[in-house]
Short mmCIF file of C-alpha atoms in Angstrom, two decimals:
data_model
loop_
_atom_site.label_atom_id
_atom_site.label_comp_id
_atom_site.label_asym_id
_atom_site.label_seq_id
_atom_site.Cartn_x
_atom_site.Cartn_y
_atom_site.Cartn_z
CA MET I 16 0.00 0.00 0.00
CA ASN I 17 3.02 2.30 0.48
CA TYR I 18 3.64 2.25 -3.26
CA VAL I 19 0.02 3.27 -3.85
CA TRP I 20 0.29 6.26 -1.49
CA ALA I 21 3.64 7.22 -3.02
CA ALA I 22 2.18 7.22 -6.53
CA TRP I 23 -0.93 9.22 -5.60
CA LEU I 24 0.97 11.73 -3.46
CA SER I 25 3.76 12.32 -5.97
CA CYS I 26 1.22 12.88 -8.74
CA GLY I 27 -0.87 15.19 -6.53
CA VAL I 28 2.11 17.24 -5.37
CA LEU I 29 3.41 17.68 -8.92
CA LEU I 30 0.05 18.84 -10.27
CA CYS I 31 -0.55 21.16 -7.29
CA VAL I 32 2.90 22.76 -7.50
CA TYR I 33 2.49 23.41 -11.23
CA SER I 34 -1.02 24.81 -10.76
CA PHE I 35 0.02 27.22 -8.01
CA ARG I 36 3.08 28.30 -9.99
CA THR I 37 0.92 29.06 -13.04
CA LEU I 38 -1.60 30.99 -10.94
CA TRP I 39 1.19 32.95 -9.25
CA ARG I 40 2.73 33.91 -12.60
CA GLU I 41 -0.67 34.91 -13.96
CA ARG I 42 -1.50 37.03 -10.91
CA THR I 43 1.90 38.75 -11.04
CA LEU I 44 1.48 39.76 -14.66
CA ARG I 45 -2.12 40.85 -14.22
CA ARG I 46 -1.10 43.02 -11.29
CA LEU I 47 1.68 44.60 -13.33
CA LEU I 48 -0.53 45.26 -16.34
CA GLY I 49 -3.23 46.70 -14.09
CA LYS I 50 -6.80 47.34 -15.10
CA LYS I 51 -5.77 47.56 -18.74
CA GLY I 52 -5.08 43.83 -18.62
CA PRO I 53 -7.31 41.41 -20.51
CA GLN I 54 -10.73 40.86 -18.99
CA TRP I 55 -11.72 37.21 -19.17
CA PRO I 56 -15.35 36.17 -19.65
CA MET F 27 -6.33 40.85 -8.33
CA SER F 28 -7.98 37.56 -9.09
CA SER F 29 -6.58 35.38 -11.85
CA SER F 30 -9.79 33.40 -12.25
CA SER F 31 -13.08 34.03 -14.01
CA SER F 32 -16.50 32.49 -13.47
CA LEU F 33 -15.66 29.94 -16.18
CA THR F 34 -12.33 28.81 -14.73
CA ARG F 35 -13.67 28.98 -11.19
CA ALA F 36 -16.47 26.56 -12.10
CA LEU F 37 -14.00 24.38 -13.98
CA GLY F 38 -11.55 24.39 -11.07
CA ILE F 39 -14.21 23.52 -8.48
CA SER F 40 -15.53 20.73 -10.72
CA ALA F 41 -12.01 19.38 -11.15
CA LEU F 42 -11.33 19.43 -7.40
CA ALA F 43 -14.64 17.67 -6.66
CA ALA F 44 -14.00 15.07 -9.36
CA VAL F 45 -10.47 14.39 -8.06
CA ALA F 46 -11.84 14.01 -4.51
CA VAL F 47 -14.40 11.45 -5.73
CA ASN F 48 -11.64 9.69 -7.70
CA ALA F 49 -9.47 9.49 -4.58
CA TRP F 50 -12.38 8.16 -2.50
CA TRP F 51 -13.31 5.49 -5.04
CA GLY F 52 -9.74 4.66 -6.02
CA LEU F 53 -8.22 4.45 -2.53
CA SER F 54 -11.18 3.13 -0.57
CA LEU F 55 -14.33 2.00 -2.33
CA SER F 56 -12.88 0.02 -5.24
CA PRO F 57 -11.90 -3.55 -4.26
CA PRO F 58 -8.33 -4.93 -4.55
CA ASP F 59 -7.53 -6.83 -7.74
CA LYS F 60 -7.28 -10.64 -7.70
CA VAL F 61 -3.91 -10.55 -9.47
CA GLN F 62 -2.38 -7.16 -8.60
CA GLY F 63 -3.92 -6.75 -5.16
CA GLN F 64 -3.72 -3.16 -3.84
CA LEU F 65 -1.40 -2.14 -6.69
CA VAL F 66 -4.41 -1.77 -8.96
CA ARG F 67 -5.09 1.52 -7.12
CA ILE F 68 -2.09 3.09 -8.89
CA LEU F 69 -3.92 2.41 -12.16
CA TYR F 70 -6.65 4.85 -11.12
CA VAL F 71 -4.06 7.58 -11.69
CA HIS F 72 -1.40 6.36 -14.11
CA PRO F 73 -3.40 5.64 -17.33
CA ALA F 74 -5.38 8.88 -16.92
CA VAL F 75 -2.28 11.08 -16.51
CA ALA F 76 -0.65 9.30 -19.47
CA THR F 77 -3.71 10.04 -21.60
CA MET F 78 -3.67 13.70 -20.54
CA CYS F 79 0.02 13.79 -21.47
CA TYR F 80 -0.92 12.63 -24.98
CA ALA F 81 -3.78 15.15 -25.05
CA GLY F 82 -1.36 17.97 -24.17
CA PHE F 83 1.05 17.09 -26.93
CA GLY F 84 -1.89 16.55 -29.28
CA LEU F 85 -3.09 20.10 -28.54
CA CYS F 86 0.46 21.31 -29.11
CA ALA F 87 0.55 19.60 -32.51
CA LEU F 88 -2.90 20.97 -33.43
CA GLY F 89 -1.89 24.51 -32.48
CA SER F 90 1.38 24.18 -34.39
CA ILE F 91 -0.27 22.83 -37.56
CA CYS F 92 -2.88 25.61 -37.48
CA TRP F 93 -0.11 28.17 -36.97
CA LEU F 94 1.93 26.72 -39.85
CA TRP F 95 -1.08 26.70 -42.20
CA PRO F 96 -1.11 30.20 -43.78
CA ARG F 97 -4.91 30.52 -43.84
CA THR F 98 -5.30 29.84 -40.14
CA ARG F 99 -2.08 31.43 -38.87
CA SER F 100 -2.75 33.36 -35.67
CA PRO F 101 -0.88 33.94 -32.39
CA ARG F 102 -3.78 32.16 -30.67
CA TRP F 103 -2.68 28.84 -32.15
CA ASP F 104 0.87 29.41 -30.98
CA ARG F 105 -0.43 30.12 -27.47
CA LEU F 106 -2.50 26.93 -27.56
CA ALA F 107 0.60 25.00 -28.68
CA VAL F 108 2.77 26.21 -25.82
CA ALA F 109 -0.03 25.70 -23.30
CA GLY F 110 -0.52 22.12 -24.49
CA ALA F 111 3.21 21.42 -24.48
CA GLU F 112 3.84 22.69 -20.97
CA VAL F 113 0.82 21.00 -19.41
CA GLY F 114 1.63 17.86 -21.40
CA ALA F 115 5.18 17.90 -20.01
CA VAL F 116 3.85 18.07 -16.44
CA PHE F 117 1.52 15.13 -17.07
CA CYS F 118 4.37 13.27 -18.80
CA ALA F 119 6.52 13.69 -15.67
CA ALA F 120 3.59 12.41 -13.57
CA THR F 121 3.26 9.44 -15.94
CA LEU F 122 6.94 8.55 -15.59
CA ILE F 123 6.86 8.88 -11.78
CA THR F 124 3.66 6.87 -11.19
CA GLY F 125 4.69 4.28 -13.78
CA SER F 126 8.10 3.90 -12.18
CA ILE F 127 6.54 3.35 -8.75
CA TRP F 128 4.15 0.76 -10.20
CA GLY F 129 7.11 -0.91 -12.01
CA LYS F 130 9.10 -1.17 -8.78
CA ALA F 131 6.17 -2.82 -7.00
CA ALA F 132 5.09 -5.10 -9.86
CA TRP F 133 8.31 -5.86 -11.76
CA GLY F 134 10.87 -5.25 -8.99
CA VAL F 135 12.70 -2.46 -10.86
CA TRP F 136 12.23 1.31 -11.02
CA TRP F 137 13.15 1.44 -14.68
CA THR F 138 13.74 -0.86 -17.64
CA TRP F 139 14.56 -0.02 -21.25
CA ASP F 140 11.18 -1.20 -22.46
CA ALA F 141 9.88 0.36 -25.71
CA ARG F 142 6.89 2.11 -24.05
CA LEU F 143 8.96 3.45 -21.17
CA THR F 144 11.83 4.58 -23.36
CA LEU F 145 9.54 6.35 -25.82
CA THR F 146 7.78 8.13 -22.94
CA ALA F 147 11.16 9.27 -21.61
CA ILE F 148 12.08 10.51 -25.11
CA LEU F 149 8.76 12.34 -25.27
CA PHE F 150 9.49 14.03 -21.95
CA ALA F 151 12.97 15.05 -23.13
CA LEU F 152 11.47 16.44 -26.36
CA SER F 153 8.91 18.46 -24.41
CA LEU F 154 11.67 19.97 -22.25
CA GLY F 155 13.58 20.77 -25.44
CA TYR F 156 10.46 22.42 -26.88
CA LEU F 157 10.05 24.63 -23.81
CA ALA F 158 13.77 25.48 -23.72
CA LEU F 159 13.67 26.42 -27.41
CA ARG F 160 10.80 28.82 -26.79
CA ARG F 161 12.84 30.54 -24.08
CA ALA F 162 15.92 30.75 -26.29
CA VAL F 163 14.44 32.48 -29.36
CA ASP F 164 13.33 36.11 -29.07
CA ASN F 165 11.68 36.67 -32.44
CA PRO F 166 8.04 35.51 -32.12
CA HIS F 167 7.79 34.30 -35.73
CA SER F 168 11.03 32.31 -35.60
CA ARG F 169 10.09 30.99 -32.16
CA ALA F 170 6.73 29.71 -33.37
CA LEU F 171 8.22 28.26 -36.56
CA MET F 172 11.04 26.36 -34.87
CA SER F 173 8.90 25.12 -31.99
CA SER F 174 6.26 23.90 -34.47
CA ALA F 175 8.85 21.57 -35.99
CA VAL F 176 9.58 20.10 -32.55
CA ALA F 177 5.82 19.85 -31.88
CA LEU F 178 5.35 17.70 -34.99
CA LEU F 179 8.22 15.48 -33.87
CA MET F 180 6.52 15.12 -30.47
CA ALA F 181 3.24 14.18 -32.17
CA LEU F 182 5.03 11.45 -34.11
CA THR F 183 6.56 10.18 -30.87
CA VAL F 184 3.09 10.14 -29.24
CA VAL F 185 1.81 7.85 -32.02
CA LEU F 186 4.85 5.56 -31.68
CA ASP F 187 4.49 5.56 -27.89
CA HIS F 188 0.79 4.71 -28.04
CA TYR F 189 1.28 1.76 -30.40
CA ALA F 190 4.57 0.63 -28.81
CA THR F 191 2.88 -2.19 -26.89
CA ALA F 192 1.35 -3.53 -30.12
CA TRP F 193 4.33 -3.02 -32.44
CA PHE F 194 7.16 -4.11 -30.13
CA ALA F 195 7.66 -6.90 -27.61
CA THR F 196 7.28 -4.98 -24.36
CA LEU F 197 6.91 -5.63 -20.65
CA HIS F 198 4.25 -2.95 -20.44
CA GLN F 199 0.74 -4.32 -20.51
CA HIS F 200 -1.48 -3.85 -23.55
CA THR F 201 -4.58 -1.66 -23.72
CA THR F 202 -6.93 -2.31 -20.81
CA LEU F 203 -9.82 0.01 -21.46
CA PHE F 204 -10.08 1.13 -25.06
CA LYS F 205 -11.07 -2.13 -26.70
CA PRO F 206 -14.40 -3.93 -27.36
CA SER F 207 -14.32 -5.93 -24.10
CA PRO F 208 -12.28 -4.13 -21.37
CA SER F 209 -10.02 -6.25 -19.14
CA ILE F 210 -11.56 -4.78 -15.95
CA HIS F 211 -15.13 -4.79 -14.71
CA GLY F 212 -17.47 -3.49 -12.02
CA TRP F 213 -16.19 -0.83 -9.60
CA GLN F 214 -12.71 -1.06 -11.05
CA LEU F 215 -14.01 -0.16 -14.50
CA VAL F 216 -16.17 2.67 -13.10
CA THR F 217 -13.28 4.08 -11.06
CA MET F 218 -10.85 3.93 -13.94
CA CYS F 219 -13.33 5.66 -16.28
CA TRP F 220 -13.95 8.31 -13.61
CA SER F 221 -10.22 8.93 -13.28
CA PHE F 222 -10.21 10.00 -16.94
CA VAL F 223 -13.04 12.46 -16.25
CA ALA F 224 -11.34 13.88 -13.14
CA LEU F 225 -7.88 14.26 -14.66
CA GLY F 226 -9.49 15.57 -17.87
CA LEU F 227 -11.08 18.42 -15.90
CA VAL F 228 -7.74 19.17 -14.20
CA PHE F 229 -6.05 19.16 -17.61
CA ALA F 230 -8.64 21.56 -19.08
CA TRP F 231 -8.27 23.95 -16.13
CA MET F 232 -4.48 23.94 -16.48
CA VAL F 233 -4.55 24.52 -20.23
CA VAL F 234 -6.96 27.47 -19.90
CA HIS F 235 -4.77 29.14 -17.28
CA ARG F 236 -1.55 28.46 -19.17
CA TYR F 237 -3.09 29.90 -22.34
CA ARG F 238 -4.04 33.06 -20.43
CA LEU F 239 -0.58 33.29 -18.95
CA GLU F 240 0.97 33.11 -22.42
CA ALA F 241 -1.33 35.90 -23.64
CA LEU F 242 -0.33 38.04 -20.64
CA GLU F 243 3.38 37.35 -21.19
CA GLU F 244 3.09 38.35 -24.84
CA ARG F 245 1.34 41.55 -23.83
CA TYR F 246 3.92 42.26 -21.17
CA GLU F 247 6.71 41.74 -23.70
CA SER F 248 5.23 44.50 -25.83
CA GLU F 249 3.93 46.82 -23.11
CA GLY F 250 5.83 45.98 -19.94
CA TYR F 251 8.59 48.52 -20.52
CA LEU F 252 6.02 51.22 -21.15
CA VAL F 253 4.21 50.28 -17.95
CA ALA F 254 7.48 50.63 -16.02
CA ILE F 255 8.19 54.05 -17.60
CA GLU F 256 4.68 55.26 -16.81
CA ALA F 257 5.07 54.17 -13.21
CA ARG F 258 8.40 56.01 -13.00
CA ARG F 259 6.91 59.17 -14.48
CA ALA F 260 4.07 58.98 -12.01
CA GLU F 261 6.66 59.07 -9.24
CA GLY F 262 8.30 62.10 -10.84
CA GLN F 263 11.66 60.35 -11.24
CA PRO F 264 13.69 59.86 -14.41
CA VAL F 265 14.33 56.32 -15.59
CA SER F 266 17.88 55.40 -14.54
CA ALA F 267 20.31 53.68 -16.86
CA ALA F 268 20.32 50.70 -14.53
CA ALA F 269 16.59 50.24 -15.00
CA ARG F 270 16.78 50.52 -18.79
CA PRO F 271 16.98 47.09 -20.42
CA GLU F 272 19.27 46.38 -23.34
CA THR F 273 16.37 44.69 -25.09
CA GLY F 274 12.74 44.52 -24.14
CA ARG F 275 12.88 40.78 -23.61
CA VAL F 276 15.74 40.87 -21.12
CA LEU F 277 13.60 42.85 -18.72
CA VAL F 278 10.17 41.52 -19.47
CA GLY F 279 10.53 38.03 -20.89
CA SER F 280 8.78 36.18 -18.08
CA ALA F 281 6.92 36.53 -14.84
CA ALA F 282 10.24 36.36 -12.99
CA SER F 283 11.63 39.27 -14.95
CA ALA F 284 8.27 40.98 -14.47
CA GLU F 285 8.92 40.75 -10.74
CA ARG F 286 12.33 42.33 -11.27
CA ALA F 287 10.77 45.12 -13.34
CA GLU F 288 8.25 45.75 -10.61
CA ALA F 289 11.03 45.84 -8.04
CA LEU F 290 12.88 48.44 -10.14
CA VAL F 291 9.76 50.57 -10.36
CA GLU F 292 9.16 50.37 -6.64
CA ASP F 293 12.82 51.05 -5.82
CA LYS F 294 12.95 54.75 -4.91
#
């Protein structure tokens, strides 16, 4: 069962880290570009 | 400032809920396999992330072909290509990690030079090369053109990788799900199918956000320097030589450099 937890956790951590990194980059750029930045639907 | 919209918020919440259900079914509700025992629970993640890896590189190839085709050429396709490639690379890494863990438990080794495994590793290396190439070339047209060539090579590798278990003698098992009579049944079949839905929603959410990020980076490349100058003027200070970039891309090529630009603006 340790292998099962290792597989699920490693996959989860990788996807979470990438998601937060992408969100952080997006927020940084939107803050810099201000209100003139693209408005998403 | 929020980076989400009502669309991505709904998509993100749906993805989180679907992943939670997948974890509940996969780790608790679904019974152990008669042959693999508890190890079957790894297969409620691994095939789905591998499929999303293929989907990412497939999107990358689609975006590249549409960009290469003169009638459909648009920066939007190039953005879709890079979004697909980067998200595909993340899912490819997850595929290699989960597959390696399953291999250690089932075969007794972390890695073997099996055709499927080797081609997946080559695919991962190609995706890293694709992303490195995009960072290395400044001219947007040249960048899109060169990366499109790599994208087509990745698409070819995806096809080879997918059919590797049929075309070569491999340790990796053959198709379980996508055939007339699947090899699994009952809760195991339901859970595995659900894992594709859950990871598919996660994939869609990631691609949408990565596409938006690419659009913002492009805009910052063209306007970021002006934004910095405007901020300086608002403070009533001249732009110092230290703050002036040699080229626009050096200062504003990425979110990291965007942070540096912001720091320069805020530095009084």
